[in-house]
XYZ file of C-alpha atoms in Angstrom:
445
model
C -23.321 -80.408 -20.807
C -22.359 -80.957 -24.618
C -23.565 -77.239 -25.594
C -21.687 -75.797 -22.654
C -18.625 -77.815 -23.616
C -18.992 -76.683 -27.328
C -19.295 -73.126 -26.106
C -16.124 -73.230 -24.201
C -14.158 -74.743 -26.976
C -15.584 -72.112 -29.496
C -14.185 -69.229 -26.844
C -10.977 -71.091 -26.514
C -10.380 -71.119 -30.259
C -10.813 -67.187 -29.981
C -8.205 -66.694 -27.261
C -5.855 -65.133 -29.951
C -8.523 -62.679 -30.796
C -9.039 -61.554 -27.243
C -5.156 -61.049 -27.086
C -5.283 -59.058 -30.068
C -8.016 -56.943 -28.596
C -5.564 -56.174 -25.526
C -2.825 -55.392 -28.052
C -5.097 -52.936 -29.754
C -5.197 -50.354 -27.007
C -2.786 -48.193 -28.683
C -3.766 -48.944 -32.322
C -7.188 -49.651 -33.494
C -8.270 -50.971 -36.769
C -10.255 -48.341 -38.660
C -11.752 -47.378 -42.075
C -11.812 -43.684 -41.607
C -8.998 -42.890 -39.169
C -5.463 -43.471 -38.480
C -4.954 -46.300 -36.310
C -3.513 -44.265 -33.400
C -6.242 -41.723 -33.924
C -9.063 -44.392 -33.906
C -7.532 -45.800 -30.607
C -8.028 -42.256 -28.716
C -11.789 -42.634 -29.861
C -14.145 -44.362 -27.380
C -16.933 -46.694 -28.377
C -19.602 -44.239 -27.930
C -18.040 -41.670 -30.362
C -17.677 -44.425 -32.919
C -21.233 -45.502 -32.280
C -22.457 -42.039 -32.787
C -20.629 -41.867 -36.126
C -21.800 -45.151 -37.221
C -25.461 -44.437 -36.222
C -25.398 -41.142 -38.170
C -24.167 -42.997 -41.185
C -27.042 -45.534 -40.808
C -29.543 -42.654 -40.542
C -28.290 -41.114 -43.766
C -28.474 -44.593 -45.528
C -32.096 -45.055 -44.308
C -33.086 -42.148 -46.284
C -31.983 -43.542 -49.567
C -33.146 -46.975 -48.871
C -35.728 -48.117 -46.130
C -34.423 -51.669 -46.080
C -31.726 -50.240 -43.822
C -34.396 -49.375 -41.142
C -34.294 -52.883 -39.707
C -30.546 -52.434 -38.613
C -31.372 -49.589 -36.276
C -32.620 -52.084 -33.718
C -30.098 -54.720 -34.421
C -26.335 -53.881 -35.522
C -26.755 -50.157 -34.623
C -28.912 -50.410 -31.461
C -28.037 -49.137 -28.110
C -28.107 -52.714 -26.851
C -25.065 -53.994 -28.669
C -22.833 -50.876 -27.741
C -21.199 -53.186 -25.221
C -21.433 -56.426 -26.908
C -18.133 -58.516 -27.152
C -18.859 -61.191 -29.557
C -15.718 -63.446 -28.513
C -17.868 -63.947 -25.385
C -21.068 -65.101 -27.592
C -22.011 -68.560 -28.115
C -21.340 -70.138 -31.463
C -25.066 -69.966 -32.309
C -25.161 -66.288 -31.353
C -22.360 -65.448 -33.346
C -23.786 -67.508 -36.580
C -27.053 -65.371 -36.238
C -24.648 -62.086 -35.906
C -22.715 -63.163 -38.900
C -26.048 -63.581 -41.030
C -27.016 -60.159 -40.011
C -23.683 -58.508 -40.813
C -23.441 -60.390 -44.229
C -26.954 -59.114 -45.210
C -25.978 -55.536 -44.119
C -22.808 -55.548 -46.104
C -24.414 -56.970 -49.306
C -27.206 -54.233 -48.836
C -24.513 -51.480 -48.229
C -22.554 -52.469 -51.287
C -24.116 -50.198 -53.837
C -23.404 -47.338 -51.488
C -19.855 -48.461 -50.608
C -18.045 -45.203 -51.896
C -20.371 -42.800 -49.960
C -19.410 -41.226 -46.575
C -22.606 -42.593 -44.854
C -21.350 -46.250 -45.888
C -17.842 -45.261 -44.387
C -19.402 -44.216 -41.244
C -21.352 -47.372 -40.916
C -18.555 -49.640 -41.643
C -16.489 -47.809 -38.925
C -18.846 -49.016 -36.237
C -18.908 -52.627 -37.598
C -15.260 -52.691 -37.445
C -15.143 -51.404 -33.831
C -18.008 -53.388 -32.249
C -18.058 -56.362 -34.244
C -14.457 -56.589 -35.648
C -15.698 -57.539 -39.048
C -12.206 -57.325 -40.456
C -11.329 -60.268 -38.424
C -14.536 -62.359 -38.252
C -16.150 -61.559 -41.535
C -13.083 -61.086 -44.031
C -15.082 -63.237 -46.625
C -18.223 -61.375 -46.244
C -16.468 -57.917 -46.673
C -14.751 -59.066 -49.874
C -17.973 -60.722 -51.278
C -19.535 -57.317 -50.892
C -17.035 -54.894 -51.977
C -14.946 -56.795 -54.523
C -16.577 -54.980 -57.455
C -14.772 -51.836 -56.097
C -11.410 -53.516 -56.365
C -9.796 -50.637 -58.115
C -10.587 -47.941 -55.690
C -8.625 -46.429 -52.844
C -11.556 -47.305 -50.509
C -11.263 -50.965 -51.338
C -7.284 -50.785 -50.658
C -7.993 -48.933 -47.307
C -10.312 -51.674 -46.109
C -8.108 -54.518 -47.387
C -5.234 -53.163 -45.436
C -7.047 -53.912 -41.907
C -8.488 -57.348 -42.940
C -7.203 -60.547 -41.258
C -7.389 -63.544 -43.331
C -7.941 -67.031 -41.672
C -5.169 -69.467 -42.576
C -7.545 -71.681 -44.673
C -8.367 -68.486 -46.942
C -4.911 -67.657 -47.777
C -4.907 -70.102 -50.639
C -7.652 -67.840 -52.285
C -6.790 -64.595 -50.921
C -2.949 -64.618 -50.264
C -2.416 -62.603 -53.377
C -4.290 -59.696 -51.816
C -1.888 -59.704 -48.936
C 0.842 -58.958 -51.540
C -1.261 -56.086 -52.948
C -1.812 -54.374 -49.712
C 1.807 -54.853 -48.625
C 2.821 -52.744 -51.621
C -0.034 -50.298 -51.165
C -1.063 -51.058 -54.719
C -4.584 -50.870 -56.087
C -6.046 -54.212 -57.366
C -6.308 -53.528 -61.134
C -8.351 -55.518 -63.364
C -5.578 -57.252 -65.096
C -4.045 -58.592 -61.861
C -7.554 -59.861 -60.797
C -8.038 -61.659 -64.003
C -4.586 -63.228 -64.070
C -5.259 -64.479 -60.544
C -8.389 -65.756 -61.555
C -6.781 -67.660 -64.530
C -4.261 -69.346 -62.053
C -6.879 -70.227 -59.452
C -10.342 -71.238 -60.417
C -11.550 -71.123 -56.600
C -11.263 -67.291 -56.908
C -13.735 -67.273 -59.639
C -16.017 -69.639 -57.794
C -15.895 -67.302 -55.000
C -16.426 -64.145 -56.998
C -19.363 -66.118 -58.814
C -20.928 -67.529 -55.722
C -20.835 -64.149 -54.079
C -22.720 -62.625 -56.740
C -25.440 -65.091 -56.929
C -25.654 -65.182 -52.945
C -26.305 -61.398 -53.119
C -28.837 -61.774 -56.035
C -30.526 -64.544 -54.583
C -31.010 -62.696 -51.262
C -32.323 -59.609 -53.046
C -29.230 -57.623 -52.980
C -28.414 -57.237 -56.682
C -27.596 -53.973 -58.236
C -26.511 -52.768 -61.721
C -22.765 -52.469 -60.706
C -22.707 -55.968 -59.249
C -24.240 -57.432 -62.502
C -21.797 -55.315 -64.480
C -18.915 -56.644 -62.585
C -19.913 -60.325 -62.952
C -20.305 -59.856 -66.848
C -16.876 -58.111 -67.186
C -15.178 -60.809 -65.030
C -16.850 -63.733 -66.583
C -16.296 -62.615 -70.140
C -12.715 -61.555 -69.545
C -12.152 -65.053 -67.980
C -13.702 -66.935 -71.030
C -11.806 -64.545 -73.484
C -8.214 -64.945 -71.830
C -8.340 -68.816 -71.680
C -6.187 -70.293 -74.480
C -8.256 -73.519 -74.406
C -11.901 -73.929 -73.107
C -12.117 -77.746 -72.247
C -15.169 -79.526 -71.116
C -14.277 -78.811 -67.410
C -14.148 -75.044 -67.940
C -17.885 -75.485 -69.626
C -18.999 -77.330 -66.789
C -17.614 -74.759 -64.484
C -19.324 -71.776 -66.208
C -22.634 -72.992 -67.426
C -24.296 -73.518 -63.893
C -23.828 -69.871 -63.252
C -25.301 -69.071 -66.614
C -28.332 -71.200 -65.860
C -28.723 -69.672 -62.223
C -28.801 -66.352 -63.880
C -31.382 -67.219 -66.179
C -33.528 -68.639 -63.302
C -33.515 -65.266 -61.455
C -36.225 -62.742 -61.694
C -33.758 -59.922 -61.999
C -33.637 -58.423 -65.480
C -30.206 -57.507 -64.995
C -29.170 -61.135 -64.005
C -30.839 -62.421 -67.128
C -29.002 -59.901 -69.298
C -25.800 -60.810 -67.568
C -26.516 -64.547 -68.338
C -27.271 -63.679 -72.046
C -23.989 -61.920 -72.419
C -21.917 -64.627 -70.592
C -23.802 -67.421 -72.801
C -22.986 -65.470 -75.974
C -19.212 -64.827 -75.038
C -18.997 -68.591 -74.401
C -20.631 -69.568 -77.767
C -18.087 -67.418 -79.688
C -15.210 -69.540 -78.222
C -16.724 -73.100 -78.322
C -18.777 -75.285 -80.750
C -21.705 -76.828 -78.905
C -22.947 -80.300 -79.561
C -26.511 -80.369 -81.041
C -27.821 -81.497 -77.767
C -25.849 -78.831 -75.775
C -27.251 -76.132 -78.292
C -30.796 -77.314 -77.940
C -30.528 -77.266 -74.039
C -28.924 -73.548 -74.242
C -31.823 -72.354 -76.707
C -34.556 -73.857 -74.487
C -33.051 -72.492 -71.327
C -32.809 -68.888 -72.955
C -36.516 -69.042 -74.196
C -38.066 -70.636 -70.983
C -38.679 -67.500 -68.649
C -37.275 -64.491 -70.415
C -37.801 -61.143 -68.744
C -36.719 -58.913 -71.628
C -37.917 -60.360 -74.987
C -35.544 -58.078 -76.944
C -32.389 -59.259 -75.157
C -33.550 -62.886 -75.251
C -34.071 -62.613 -79.101
C -30.604 -61.259 -79.286
C -29.119 -63.855 -77.297
C -30.795 -66.523 -79.255
C -29.698 -65.132 -82.547
C -25.938 -64.770 -81.242
C -26.226 -68.560 -80.165
C -27.470 -69.809 -83.462
C -25.121 -67.294 -85.538
C -21.895 -68.326 -83.584
C -22.699 -72.032 -84.217
C -22.431 -71.947 -88.093
C -19.926 -74.884 -87.776
C -22.284 -77.229 -86.177
C -23.313 -79.820 -88.960
C -27.054 -79.093 -88.761
C -27.948 -76.480 -86.198
C -31.723 -77.105 -85.383
C -34.357 -75.857 -83.234
C -36.651 -78.431 -81.599
C -40.491 -78.311 -81.320
C -40.144 -77.813 -77.570
C -37.984 -74.589 -78.153
C -40.650 -73.412 -80.497
C -43.354 -74.059 -77.996
C -41.494 -72.026 -75.583
C -41.073 -69.296 -78.031
C -44.726 -69.196 -78.893
C -45.521 -68.164 -75.431
C -44.008 -64.720 -76.240
C -45.942 -62.774 -78.646
C -43.266 -60.062 -79.303
C -40.595 -62.571 -80.393
C -41.417 -62.865 -84.118
C -41.323 -58.837 -84.421
C -37.965 -58.545 -82.293
C -36.505 -61.404 -84.625
C -37.616 -59.702 -87.777
C -36.293 -56.280 -86.450
C -32.815 -58.013 -85.810
C -32.769 -59.420 -89.340
C -33.586 -55.895 -90.873
C -30.307 -54.520 -89.028
C -28.173 -57.563 -89.434
C -27.056 -60.337 -91.618
C -28.643 -63.345 -89.826
C -29.559 -65.617 -92.905
C -28.173 -68.658 -90.975
C -30.579 -67.902 -87.895
C -33.613 -67.423 -90.311
C -32.993 -70.621 -91.993
C -32.903 -72.449 -88.642
C -35.852 -70.801 -87.326
C -37.979 -70.793 -90.329
C -37.083 -74.439 -91.134
C -37.895 -75.469 -87.614
C -41.318 -73.782 -87.947
C -42.293 -75.436 -91.134
C -40.767 -78.792 -90.220
C -42.800 -78.943 -86.995
C -46.013 -77.022 -88.168
C -47.892 -80.237 -88.156
C -47.106 -81.275 -84.641
C -48.649 -78.581 -82.605
C -51.200 -75.868 -83.246
C -49.087 -73.462 -81.329
C -46.375 -73.728 -83.806
C -48.822 -73.082 -86.660
C -49.805 -69.921 -84.778
C -46.280 -68.878 -84.322
C -45.753 -69.429 -88.004
C -48.875 -67.323 -88.851
C -47.588 -64.539 -86.753
C -44.330 -64.514 -88.339
C -45.263 -64.853 -92.108
C -46.872 -61.305 -92.414
C -43.891 -59.427 -90.734
C -40.893 -61.394 -92.144
C -38.227 -59.245 -93.864
C -38.106 -59.022 -97.382
C -34.468 -60.443 -97.396
C -35.912 -63.631 -95.748
C -39.007 -64.330 -97.930
C -37.186 -66.702 -100.191
C -35.716 -68.736 -97.303
C -39.493 -69.136 -95.971
C -40.608 -70.134 -99.403
C -37.687 -72.654 -99.860
C -38.271 -74.156 -96.257
C -42.004 -74.447 -97.301
C -41.350 -76.176 -100.606
C -38.565 -78.413 -99.109
C -41.051 -79.770 -96.223
C -43.877 -80.124 -98.864
C -41.484 -82.638 -100.750
C -40.496 -84.426 -97.442
C -44.140 -84.743 -96.320
C -45.458 -85.854 -99.762
C -42.796 -88.518 -99.965
C -43.490 -89.878 -96.399
C -47.172 -89.726 -96.829
C -47.455 -87.706 -93.641
C -50.214 -85.433 -92.232
C -50.302 -82.164 -94.289
C -53.144 -80.176 -92.948
C -51.211 -77.565 -91.179
C -48.567 -77.450 -93.792
C -51.264 -76.706 -96.349
C -52.544 -73.994 -94.226
C -49.173 -72.563 -94.074
C -48.766 -72.866 -97.889
C -52.053 -70.848 -98.359
C -50.876 -68.185 -96.038
C -47.655 -67.767 -97.704
C -49.156 -67.816 -101.140
C -51.629 -64.963 -100.280
C -48.709 -62.607 -99.359
C -45.757 -63.909 -101.523
C -47.233 -65.632 -104.505
C -44.398 -64.713 -107.045
C -41.523 -65.750 -104.663
C -43.192 -68.861 -103.890
C -43.965 -69.571 -107.450
C -40.290 -68.934 -108.537
C -39.162 -71.327 -105.529
C -41.777 -73.938 -106.801
C -40.757 -73.923 -110.073
C -37.067 -74.417 -109.337
C -37.906 -77.146 -106.773
C -40.163 -79.074 -109.357
C -37.259 -78.997 -111.832
C -34.956 -80.450 -109.099
C -37.666 -83.147 -108.090
C -38.032 -84.109 -111.985
C -34.471 -84.823 -112.236
C -34.377 -87.293 -109.437
C -34.278 -90.747 -110.839
C -35.194 -92.386 -107.360
C -38.553 -91.016 -107.496
C -41.736 -92.519 -109.334
C -43.703 -90.524 -111.833
C -46.672 -90.804 -109.414
C -44.760 -89.211 -106.665
C -43.402 -86.353 -108.825
C -47.176 -85.844 -109.845
C -48.105 -85.786 -106.052
C -45.717 -83.082 -105.310
C -46.628 -80.949 -108.099
C -50.213 -81.107 -107.349
C -49.765 -80.194 -103.715
C -47.522 -77.203 -104.526
C -49.573 -75.678 -107.519
C -53.086 -76.414 -106.321
């Protein structure tokens, strides 16, 4: 009884849609044809057009095959969704949503237009699936095809707060340029949330494609760039999407996340804790080591104002898993001035070398290939840590191995740095003679 009553109420809420169907006898919503022309075409004709489009799409991607027996099957030719139960329509909506995401990379093609025409005629997606349509095709907002489809979409009252500005666009028959879209995003964060949620829903469902990732990066970076002030609320809004991107298996999703994180880092100063979390997130499961290395470099380089930017042992252990990382970082150092980054990374390696054999292994891999411009930095870090460890009477086994490794390759540079350090140490009045002798002994022997 309850189920039957719920179904009746669901159908009653759609009486207006049934009335709209009766009014549509003279004019039909259409993507390919004039409204009156479409009204003269029967369902079989539109079905044949849609089925032809699907068959062409199946040649480009076999994932379309499943829809031949569902949305484009003979069985649904006479289906009227306003007479379906709520559960039946929920399942139908899920199928339409997936199809639209799969169709998105082909949106500007003729086969896609044919398929959309059938979905409009049979399932009235312009009324029942307005949000799904926009989620799929918003990356094409500057095209005539987008405007054409926009002109027939019916927005629910509760969606007008987000999409009301699109009504103005279609009344003026004006293409939605990027500046207008971004201005609206700045005024209404819920529109940004809709865009980002749509992107990640598509990616999570396996429907990501290069154009979608590019759209996300452009919109996100422009959004960050146009804000006069980036407060904590903005950071808390943006970061979850960045982290979602880093958790996906898609290379494009990772690179998009790197670019957005880099853009954010140029606008704000992270706390040391936030910086550490960001570095670890980037280093956890990278798909492209070169892109990861560039992102880490930009993160550290952009945070020069942090009092003491550092890299933790945890982050180093994550980086130690990626054999190609040391060489990628060195290649970057050969092409760009990243002295700050090298000081942070090398300093962290030397400072934590006694804590984990994986960090010693990472340092051992890094030493032979370090760029000549960074050798002095390496030697200075080793000497500085040697002094610190000696004074604190800490374990020095791994550090001694590091010193030996560096002395074998860069003996002259190390001796020069040691000499300067020894003079500096000797000038310190708070050190005893015995302590100074211990430092000298470790560095020279």
